[in-house]
Short mmCIF file of C-alpha atoms in Angstrom, two decimals:
data_model
loop_
_atom_site.label_atom_id
_atom_site.label_comp_id
_atom_site.label_asym_id
_atom_site.label_seq_id
_atom_site.Cartn_x
_atom_site.Cartn_y
_atom_site.Cartn_z
CA MET A 1 0.00 0.00 0.00
CA LYS A 2 1.59 3.31 -1.06
CA THR A 3 0.03 6.04 1.02
CA PHE A 4 2.86 8.39 -0.02
CA ASN A 5 2.83 8.09 -3.79
CA LYS A 6 5.66 9.26 -5.96
CA THR A 7 4.28 12.78 -6.08
CA LEU A 8 4.43 13.24 -2.32
CA ILE A 9 7.56 13.14 -0.16
CA ALA A 10 9.63 12.03 -3.13
CA THR A 11 8.87 15.18 -5.03
CA ALA A 12 9.09 17.30 -1.91
CA LEU A 13 12.70 16.34 -1.51
CA MET A 14 13.69 16.12 -5.15
CA ALA A 15 11.80 18.96 -6.77
CA VAL A 16 14.13 21.46 -5.17
CA SER A 17 16.60 20.97 -7.98
CA ALA A 18 14.29 22.70 -10.41
CA GLY A 19 15.14 25.86 -8.54
CA SER A 20 18.55 24.81 -7.34
CA SER A 21 21.59 26.50 -8.80
CA ALA A 22 23.78 23.39 -8.93
CA ALA A 23 23.43 19.84 -10.19
CA GLY A 24 20.89 17.62 -8.46
CA PHE A 25 19.55 19.64 -5.53
CA LEU A 26 22.96 20.76 -4.29
CA LEU A 27 23.51 24.42 -3.40
CA ASN A 28 26.97 25.86 -3.96
CA GLU A 29 26.15 29.31 -2.58
CA THR A 30 28.26 29.13 0.57
CA SER A 31 30.07 32.44 -0.03
CA VAL A 32 29.95 35.51 -2.25
CA SER A 33 33.72 35.74 -2.65
CA GLY A 34 33.54 32.22 -4.09
CA LEU A 35 30.52 33.08 -6.21
CA GLY A 36 32.61 35.65 -8.07
CA ARG A 37 34.96 32.84 -9.18
CA ALA A 38 32.19 30.30 -9.90
CA PHE A 39 33.51 28.62 -6.72
CA ALA A 40 36.73 27.60 -8.41
CA GLY A 41 39.50 26.81 -5.92
CA GLU A 42 37.24 27.43 -2.96
CA GLY A 43 39.00 24.96 -0.65
CA ALA A 44 42.38 26.71 -1.02
CA ALA A 45 41.49 30.38 -1.58
CA ALA A 46 40.87 31.44 2.05
CA ASP A 47 39.81 34.96 1.09
CA ASP A 48 37.69 35.13 4.22
CA ALA A 49 36.04 33.05 6.94
CA ALA A 50 33.61 31.51 4.41
CA VAL A 51 36.34 29.03 3.44
CA LEU A 52 35.13 27.13 6.50
CA ALA A 53 32.24 25.74 4.43
CA ARG A 54 34.70 23.99 2.11
CA ASN A 55 37.92 23.26 3.99
CA PRO A 56 38.43 23.36 7.77
CA ALA A 57 42.19 22.98 7.29
CA ALA A 58 42.33 26.40 5.62
CA MET A 59 41.67 28.02 9.01
CA ALA A 60 45.41 27.57 9.56
CA LEU A 61 45.95 30.47 7.14
CA PHE A 62 44.29 32.93 9.56
CA ASP A 63 46.28 34.76 12.24
CA GLN A 64 43.34 36.76 13.65
CA THR A 65 39.65 36.19 14.32
CA ALA A 66 37.56 36.53 11.16
CA LEU A 67 33.80 36.95 10.65
CA SER A 68 31.88 36.66 7.37
CA LEU A 69 28.17 37.26 6.77
CA ALA A 70 26.86 36.41 3.30
CA GLY A 71 23.59 36.40 1.38
CA THR A 72 22.85 35.22 -2.15
CA TYR A 73 19.68 36.00 -4.11
CA ILE A 74 18.73 33.33 -6.65
CA ASP A 75 16.33 33.98 -9.53
CA PRO A 76 15.87 30.64 -11.32
CA GLY A 77 14.16 30.69 -14.69
CA VAL A 78 12.61 27.24 -15.06
CA ASP A 79 10.33 27.35 -18.12
CA MET A 80 8.37 24.44 -19.56
CA ARG A 81 6.44 23.89 -22.77
CA GLY A 82 3.93 21.06 -23.08
CA VAL A 83 4.26 18.54 -25.91
CA SER A 84 1.55 16.03 -25.07
CA SER A 85 -0.78 14.88 -22.30
CA PRO A 86 -1.85 11.29 -21.52
CA LEU A 87 -5.49 12.45 -21.35
CA GLY A 88 -5.39 14.09 -24.77
CA SER A 89 -5.85 17.63 -23.46
CA ASP A 90 -4.29 20.71 -25.04
CA PRO A 91 -0.56 20.44 -24.27
CA SER A 92 -0.21 24.23 -24.28
CA ALA A 93 -2.04 24.22 -20.94
CA LEU A 94 1.14 22.68 -19.51
CA ASN A 95 3.20 25.72 -20.49
CA ILE A 96 4.62 27.56 -17.50
CA ASP A 97 7.25 30.23 -16.96
CA GLY A 98 9.05 30.61 -13.67
CA ALA A 99 8.16 27.26 -12.09
CA ALA A 100 10.91 27.75 -9.50
CA PRO A 101 10.38 30.69 -7.13
CA GLN A 102 13.07 33.17 -6.18
CA ALA A 103 15.06 32.43 -3.06
CA PHE A 104 17.59 33.94 -0.64
CA VAL A 105 20.43 31.83 0.80
CA PRO A 106 22.14 33.22 3.94
CA ALA A 107 25.41 32.09 5.53
CA ALA A 108 27.56 33.04 8.53
CA TYR A 109 31.10 32.05 9.54
CA LEU A 110 33.49 32.68 12.42
CA ILE A 111 37.13 31.58 12.60
CA MET A 112 39.15 31.96 15.82
CA PRO A 113 42.88 31.10 15.92
CA LEU A 114 43.80 29.87 19.41
CA ASN A 115 47.55 29.89 18.80
CA ASP A 116 49.96 29.44 15.90
CA LYS A 117 48.97 25.77 15.60
CA VAL A 118 45.25 25.47 16.35
CA ALA A 119 42.15 27.32 15.16
CA ILE A 120 38.45 26.65 15.69
CA GLY A 121 35.49 27.70 13.61
CA PHE A 122 31.71 27.85 13.59
CA ALA A 123 29.45 28.06 10.54
CA GLY A 124 25.82 28.11 9.46
CA TYR A 125 24.98 27.63 5.78
CA SER A 126 22.90 25.55 3.39
CA ASN A 127 24.06 22.88 0.93
CA PHE A 128 20.64 21.66 -0.27
CA GLY A 129 17.29 23.39 -0.84
CA LEU A 130 14.92 25.65 -2.77
CA GLY A 131 11.60 24.63 -4.37
CA THR A 132 9.02 24.75 -7.14
CA ASP A 133 5.51 26.16 -7.54
CA PHE A 134 3.28 25.19 -10.46
CA GLY A 135 0.06 26.56 -8.93
CA GLU A 136 -2.95 24.67 -7.59
CA ASN A 137 -4.77 24.47 -10.94
CA TYR A 138 -1.90 23.15 -13.06
CA PRO A 139 -3.26 20.34 -15.31
CA ALA A 140 -0.46 17.93 -14.36
CA GLY A 141 -1.08 18.60 -10.69
CA THR A 142 -0.37 15.01 -9.62
CA ILE A 143 3.30 15.38 -10.63
CA ALA A 144 3.64 19.13 -10.02
CA GLY A 145 2.25 21.56 -7.42
CA SER A 146 4.21 23.45 -4.78
CA THR A 147 7.29 22.38 -2.88
CA ASP A 148 9.45 24.01 -0.22
CA LEU A 149 12.62 22.46 1.20
CA LEU A 150 14.97 24.23 3.58
CA THR A 151 18.17 22.79 4.98
CA MET A 152 20.65 24.38 7.37
CA ASN A 153 24.09 22.97 8.09
CA LEU A 154 25.47 23.89 11.52
CA ASN A 155 29.21 23.21 11.60
CA THR A 156 31.93 23.17 14.24
CA SER A 157 35.51 22.71 13.03
CA VAL A 158 39.11 22.59 14.22
CA SER A 159 42.38 22.92 12.29
CA TYR A 160 45.94 21.95 13.18
CA ARG A 161 49.08 23.21 11.48
CA VAL A 162 51.50 20.29 11.29
CA ASN A 163 54.37 22.34 9.83
CA ASP A 164 55.01 25.25 7.51
CA HIS A 165 53.54 23.33 4.59
CA LEU A 166 50.86 20.95 5.88
CA SER A 167 47.63 21.69 7.75
CA LEU A 168 44.75 19.35 8.66
CA GLY A 169 41.13 20.06 9.54
CA LEU A 170 38.08 18.26 10.91
CA GLY A 171 34.47 19.40 11.12
CA LEU A 172 31.23 18.03 12.56
CA ASN A 173 27.92 18.81 10.87
CA ALA A 174 24.36 18.86 12.19
CA VAL A 175 21.97 19.26 9.25
CA TYR A 176 18.37 20.33 9.80
CA GLY A 177 15.78 19.78 7.07
CA ASP A 178 12.22 21.10 6.76
CA ALA A 179 9.96 20.20 3.83
CA GLU A 180 6.39 20.94 2.77
CA LEU A 181 4.76 19.56 -0.36
CA ILE A 182 1.31 20.05 -1.85
CA ARG A 183 0.07 18.15 -4.91
CA HIS A 184 -3.30 18.47 -6.66
CA PHE A 185 -5.51 16.23 -8.77
CA GLY A 186 -5.38 18.57 -11.75
CA GLU A 187 -7.01 17.29 -14.91
CA THR A 188 -7.48 13.80 -13.39
CA ALA A 189 -10.17 15.11 -11.00
CA PRO A 190 -13.17 14.67 -13.38
CA LEU A 191 -11.94 11.21 -14.35
CA ILE A 192 -11.65 10.10 -10.70
CA ASN A 193 -15.05 11.60 -9.87
CA GLY A 194 -16.62 9.59 -12.68
CA MET A 195 -14.98 6.35 -11.62
CA VAL A 196 -15.99 6.78 -7.97
CA ASP A 197 -19.55 7.73 -8.85
CA ALA A 198 -19.95 4.78 -11.22
CA ASN A 199 -18.42 2.12 -9.00
CA LEU A 200 -18.65 3.19 -5.36
CA GLY A 201 -20.71 6.30 -4.89
CA PRO A 202 -24.30 5.00 -4.95
CA ALA A 203 -23.63 2.05 -2.65
CA ALA A 204 -21.69 4.03 -0.06
CA GLY A 205 -23.58 7.28 -0.32
CA LEU A 206 -20.54 9.10 -1.65
CA ALA A 207 -20.87 12.26 -3.73
CA PRO A 208 -17.48 12.68 -5.40
CA ASP A 209 -16.63 16.38 -5.66
CA LEU A 210 -12.94 16.57 -6.43
CA GLU A 211 -11.78 19.75 -8.16
CA PRO A 212 -8.53 20.25 -10.10
CA SER A 213 -7.25 22.16 -7.06
CA SER A 214 -8.23 19.38 -4.61
CA ILE A 215 -5.25 17.96 -2.76
CA SER A 216 -3.96 14.62 -3.96
CA GLY A 217 -1.18 14.76 -1.40
CA LYS A 218 0.12 17.16 1.24
CA MET A 219 3.19 16.37 3.29
CA ALA A 220 5.04 18.47 5.86
CA GLY A 221 7.92 17.20 7.95
CA ASP A 222 11.30 17.99 9.44
CA GLY A 223 14.28 16.24 10.98
CA TRP A 224 18.01 16.15 11.63
CA GLY A 225 21.01 14.35 10.21
CA PHE A 226 24.67 14.26 11.27
CA GLY A 227 27.96 13.96 9.42
CA PHE A 228 31.55 15.14 9.25
CA ASN A 229 34.02 16.80 6.92
CA VAL A 230 37.81 16.67 6.70
CA GLY A 231 40.36 18.74 4.85
CA VAL A 232 44.03 18.85 3.95
CA LEU A 233 45.89 21.99 2.89
CA TYR A 234 49.40 21.84 1.45
CA GLU A 235 51.31 25.08 0.93
CA VAL A 236 54.04 24.61 -1.67
CA ASN A 237 55.17 28.17 -0.99
CA ASP A 238 53.57 31.56 -0.40
CA ASP A 239 52.21 31.66 -3.95
CA HIS A 240 51.00 28.11 -4.51
CA ARG A 241 48.83 25.78 -2.41
CA ILE A 242 46.47 22.89 -2.99
CA ALA A 243 43.64 21.39 -0.95
CA LEU A 244 41.73 18.14 -0.79
CA THR A 245 38.45 18.01 1.11
CA TYR A 246 35.81 15.40 1.85
CA LYS A 247 32.29 15.85 3.21
CA SER A 248 30.51 12.72 4.39
CA LYS A 249 27.16 11.39 3.34
CA THR A 250 24.40 12.58 5.68
CA THR A 251 21.04 10.92 6.24
CA ILE A 252 18.19 13.13 7.44
CA GLU A 253 15.22 11.31 8.98
CA LEU A 254 12.19 13.40 8.11
CA GLU A 255 9.17 12.95 10.35
CA GLY A 256 5.82 14.43 9.44
CA HIS A 257 2.19 14.03 8.40
CA TYR A 258 0.45 13.24 5.16
CA THR A 259 -3.12 13.90 4.03
CA ASN A 260 -5.24 14.12 0.86
CA ASP A 261 -8.81 14.82 -0.24
CA LEU A 262 -9.56 11.38 -1.68
CA ALA A 263 -12.15 9.42 0.30
CA ALA A 264 -10.71 6.91 2.78
CA GLY A 265 -10.99 3.34 1.55
CA ILE A 266 -10.21 4.10 -2.10
CA ALA A 267 -6.86 2.64 -3.09
CA THR A 268 -4.91 2.47 -6.33
CA ASP A 269 -1.42 1.22 -7.06
CA SER A 270 0.02 4.67 -6.36
CA LEU A 271 -2.46 6.38 -4.04
CA VAL A 272 -4.53 5.55 -0.99
CA GLY A 273 -7.27 7.94 0.03
CA VAL A 274 -7.22 9.12 3.64
CA GLY A 275 -10.27 11.41 3.52
CA GLY A 276 -8.51 14.35 5.16
CA SER A 277 -7.03 12.28 8.02
CA GLN A 278 -3.38 12.68 8.94
CA VAL A 279 -1.03 9.72 8.64
CA ASP A 280 2.31 9.83 10.47
CA GLY A 281 5.31 8.80 8.39
CA THR A 282 9.09 8.92 8.16
CA LEU A 283 11.50 8.99 5.27
CA ASP A 284 15.30 8.80 5.28
CA LEU A 285 16.82 11.28 2.84
CA ASP A 286 20.39 10.43 1.83
CA LEU A 287 22.48 13.50 1.02
CA PRO A 288 25.61 12.63 -1.00
CA ASP A 289 29.23 12.78 0.03
CA ILE A 290 31.48 15.29 -1.74
CA LEU A 291 35.18 15.08 -2.64
CA GLU A 292 36.87 18.24 -3.94
CA PHE A 293 40.35 19.21 -5.13
CA SER A 294 41.19 22.92 -5.09
CA GLY A 295 44.21 24.84 -6.37
CA TYR A 296 45.54 28.34 -5.68
CA HIS A 297 48.31 29.70 -7.91
CA LYS A 298 49.58 33.27 -7.74
CA VAL A 299 51.23 33.60 -11.14
CA SER A 300 52.16 37.28 -10.84
CA ASP A 301 51.92 40.20 -8.44
CA LYS A 302 48.42 40.89 -9.75
CA VAL A 303 46.96 37.58 -10.94
CA ILE A 304 45.85 34.46 -9.02
CA LEU A 305 44.44 31.40 -10.76
CA HIS A 306 41.98 29.03 -9.04
CA THR A 307 41.04 25.48 -10.05
CA THR A 308 38.47 22.98 -8.85
CA VAL A 309 37.55 19.39 -9.57
CA MET A 310 34.59 18.18 -7.51
CA TRP A 311 33.02 14.73 -7.33
CA THR A 312 29.59 14.26 -5.74
CA GLY A 313 28.48 10.77 -4.78
CA TRP A 314 24.89 11.01 -5.96
CA SER A 315 24.78 7.25 -6.56
CA VAL A 316 23.80 6.85 -2.86
CA PHE A 317 20.46 8.34 -3.89
CA GLU A 318 19.11 5.05 -5.23
CA GLU A 319 15.56 5.18 -3.91
CA LEU A 320 13.12 6.99 -1.68
CA ARG A 321 11.33 4.77 0.78
CA GLY A 322 8.73 6.17 3.19
CA VAL A 323 7.26 4.09 6.00
CA ALA A 324 4.38 4.53 8.42
CA ASP A 325 5.21 5.73 11.92
CA GLY A 326 2.60 3.93 14.01
CA ASP A 327 -0.66 2.14 13.22
CA THR A 328 -3.46 4.17 11.67
CA THR A 329 -7.11 3.19 11.17
CA LEU A 330 -8.92 5.37 8.66
CA GLU A 331 -12.61 6.19 8.93
CA GLY A 332 -15.26 6.78 6.32
CA PRO A 333 -18.23 5.28 4.46
CA LEU A 334 -15.94 2.80 2.66
CA CYS A 335 -14.11 1.66 5.79
CA ALA A 336 -16.77 -0.72 7.08
CA ASN A 337 -16.40 -4.49 7.12
CA GLY A 338 -12.63 -4.47 7.61
CA ASN A 339 -11.64 -2.81 4.34
CA PRO A 340 -7.84 -3.43 4.26
CA ALA A 341 -7.32 -0.14 2.44
CA CYS A 342 -8.33 1.58 5.69
CA GLN A 343 -5.63 -0.08 7.80
CA ILE A 344 -2.04 1.22 7.81
CA SER A 345 0.52 -0.65 9.93
CA ASP A 346 3.61 0.66 11.70
CA GLY A 347 6.68 0.27 9.47
CA GLN A 348 4.61 -0.43 6.38
CA THR A 349 6.16 0.84 3.17
CA LEU A 350 4.23 3.91 2.13
CA LEU A 351 6.52 5.07 -0.65
CA LEU A 352 9.00 3.28 -2.85
CA LYS A 353 10.38 5.21 -5.78
CA GLU A 354 13.49 4.19 -7.66
CA GLU A 355 15.80 7.13 -8.41
CA ASN A 356 19.07 5.64 -9.67
CA PHE A 357 21.04 8.88 -9.54
CA GLU A 358 24.59 8.73 -10.83
CA ASP A 359 27.80 10.23 -9.47
CA ALA A 360 28.51 13.64 -11.00
CA TRP A 361 31.51 15.90 -11.62
CA ARG A 362 32.10 19.64 -11.48
CA PHE A 363 35.04 21.49 -13.05
CA GLY A 364 35.87 25.12 -12.41
CA LEU A 365 38.49 27.70 -13.39
CA GLY A 366 38.68 31.14 -11.80
CA MET A 367 40.88 34.21 -11.66
CA THR A 368 41.52 36.92 -9.09
CA TYR A 369 42.99 40.25 -10.21
CA LEU A 370 44.52 42.44 -7.49
CA MET A 371 43.65 45.77 -9.07
CA SER A 372 44.76 47.95 -6.16
CA ASP A 373 45.12 47.91 -2.39
CA ALA A 374 41.38 48.60 -2.13
CA VAL A 375 39.86 46.74 -5.09
CA THR A 376 40.04 43.08 -6.09
CA LEU A 377 38.28 41.70 -9.17
CA ARG A 378 37.22 38.10 -9.75
CA ALA A 379 35.88 35.97 -12.61
CA GLY A 380 35.19 32.30 -13.13
CA ILE A 381 33.64 29.63 -15.30
CA ALA A 382 32.44 26.17 -14.30
CA TYR A 383 30.75 23.09 -15.75
CA ASP A 384 28.17 21.19 -13.65
CA GLU A 385 27.25 17.67 -14.70
CA THR A 386 23.73 16.53 -13.83
CA PRO A 387 23.46 13.34 -11.75
CA ILE A 388 20.02 12.52 -13.15
CA PRO A 389 19.79 9.98 -15.98
CA GLU A 390 17.61 11.01 -18.90
CA THR A 391 15.25 8.12 -18.17
CA HIS A 392 14.58 9.42 -14.62
CA ARG A 393 14.11 13.11 -15.39
CA THR A 394 10.76 14.39 -14.06
CA VAL A 395 8.61 17.51 -14.27
CA SER A 396 9.61 18.44 -10.75
CA ILE A 397 13.32 17.74 -11.33
CA PRO A 398 14.10 18.59 -14.98
CA ASP A 399 17.81 18.82 -14.25
CA SER A 400 20.45 19.23 -16.98
CA ASP A 401 24.15 19.91 -17.43
CA ARG A 402 24.94 23.57 -16.72
CA MET A 403 27.59 26.22 -17.40
CA TRP A 404 28.45 28.93 -14.86
CA TYR A 405 29.67 32.42 -15.84
CA SER A 406 30.66 34.50 -12.81
CA PHE A 407 32.04 37.94 -11.98
CA GLY A 408 32.81 39.53 -8.62
CA ALA A 409 34.62 42.27 -6.76
CA ASN A 410 35.94 43.00 -3.28
CA TYR A 411 36.29 46.47 -1.80
CA GLN A 412 38.40 47.21 1.27
CA LEU A 413 36.39 49.43 3.63
CA SER A 414 39.09 49.71 6.27
CA ASP A 415 42.10 47.85 7.59
CA ASN A 416 39.74 45.36 9.28
CA SER A 417 36.67 45.16 7.03
CA ASP A 418 35.73 44.63 3.40
CA VAL A 419 32.72 43.72 1.26
CA ASP A 420 32.20 41.32 -1.64
CA LEU A 421 29.71 41.60 -4.49
CA ALA A 422 29.18 38.96 -7.17
CA PHE A 423 26.98 38.07 -10.13
CA THR A 424 26.54 34.70 -11.86
CA PHE A 425 24.57 33.50 -14.85
CA ILE A 426 23.89 29.75 -15.05
CA ASP A 427 23.00 28.39 -18.47
CA GLY A 428 21.15 25.07 -18.42
CA LYS A 429 20.52 22.89 -21.45
CA GLU A 430 17.04 22.41 -22.87
CA VAL A 431 15.86 18.89 -22.04
CA ARG A 432 12.86 16.67 -22.75
CA VAL A 433 10.84 15.41 -19.79
CA GLU A 434 8.61 12.34 -19.96
CA GLU A 435 6.68 11.39 -16.83
CA ASP A 436 3.43 9.50 -16.31
CA GLY A 437 2.49 10.04 -19.95
CA TYR A 438 3.17 13.79 -19.89
CA VAL A 439 5.81 15.08 -22.30
CA LEU A 440 7.32 18.54 -21.90
CA ASN A 441 10.38 20.48 -22.99
CA SER A 442 12.17 22.24 -20.14
CA GLU A 443 14.90 24.85 -19.92
CA GLY A 444 16.37 26.10 -16.65
CA ASN A 445 18.65 29.12 -16.32
CA ALA A 446 19.40 31.20 -13.25
CA PHE A 447 20.74 34.59 -12.18
CA LEU A 448 22.55 34.88 -8.85
CA VAL A 449 23.50 38.08 -7.04
CA GLY A 450 25.30 38.10 -3.71
CA ALA A 451 26.77 40.41 -1.08
CA GLN A 452 29.10 39.58 1.79
CA TYR A 453 30.61 41.50 4.71
CA ASN A 454 33.93 40.44 6.22
CA TYR A 455 35.52 41.65 9.44
CA ARG A 456 38.80 40.78 11.13
CA PHE A 457 39.23 41.36 14.85
#
């Protein structure tokens, strides 16, 4: 029995990538100084305290307490054009512009050197999130709708300088996730009304009244997951250094409630009506591990080159499986005489959706130009590979390979403070989406603008 069908928690946790600015539903927006370089060389740059999000070992480069406060505004342009509908309706009704809403991603970092060997740091930022909103009357409401996912990574780290060349770092992460999903019956509502009225309504006294905006699934839940990250920084000399960092897989156990407007006792292969009742459920969301190599190369008095090769272990995201948290007995006109569709058992599988994500790569090249004592300019380009196979691309996650084009600047306000500004355009490929008989063409681009304040004590 699948009380959470594939358009419920699964989409709530996956649809975020339609508005995400990186492959899958990963967020790269951990700093604005990094944004100006398309995050090339982020683990070795150490421009400011925001390096803590990438490499705890880089705290060894700081000789005074540093604070960074950052915010990035994301304007994703996810546009879709309908090709065909399984019910034969006008495919142009599936056309939508701006399916992913705008978002703001904050971050805060503090690095405190304790002596010439040890430093500690604290950070709050997000690595996964955003959402989609197709509206409550969208024809393909069973696979679209509205989704919100927020994650916050709270990090505590320590670094140790082994010698003049080698530094090591370790961090512990507590990741909080909060998700809300609403799905609607869309153009299937009249069809379901007719089936219920013809087969069940007269005998049970039901008067089916589903509307396109009626809820086929609503899920809200939150939870915590825990992981770690490690980093190595090797300084060849004052002008060249490299870094290798690893962030562990994290599993967030989401606990929440599910409901829909379908009468209790009606069950299909992908949906069980609960008649407005709430069903407790849990779902383990596996967030991938990340391995990144970063390079910093000062090739002249004015020019620094930055390089990045990042691997993300998306293959851990093989399936989404939701289970019931406790026994639930549904009530309604169709629940008499021991109807098994009205009984949900503790631990029963409520959702099983195969994902089969694949590991993905990211490559970046950036440049810093030291224009003057007060002004620093940055630029970068990056290629993001999608982890989603073409056969598993969905309306709510129409991910594609992407190119990043970034520009940024830093201005020194005083001896102890400076600000960063950055702009990025992300160009996603146009892709074809086929899901549950719906066929659409999708294109997703994004504009990112960020500002960051840095202070050294």
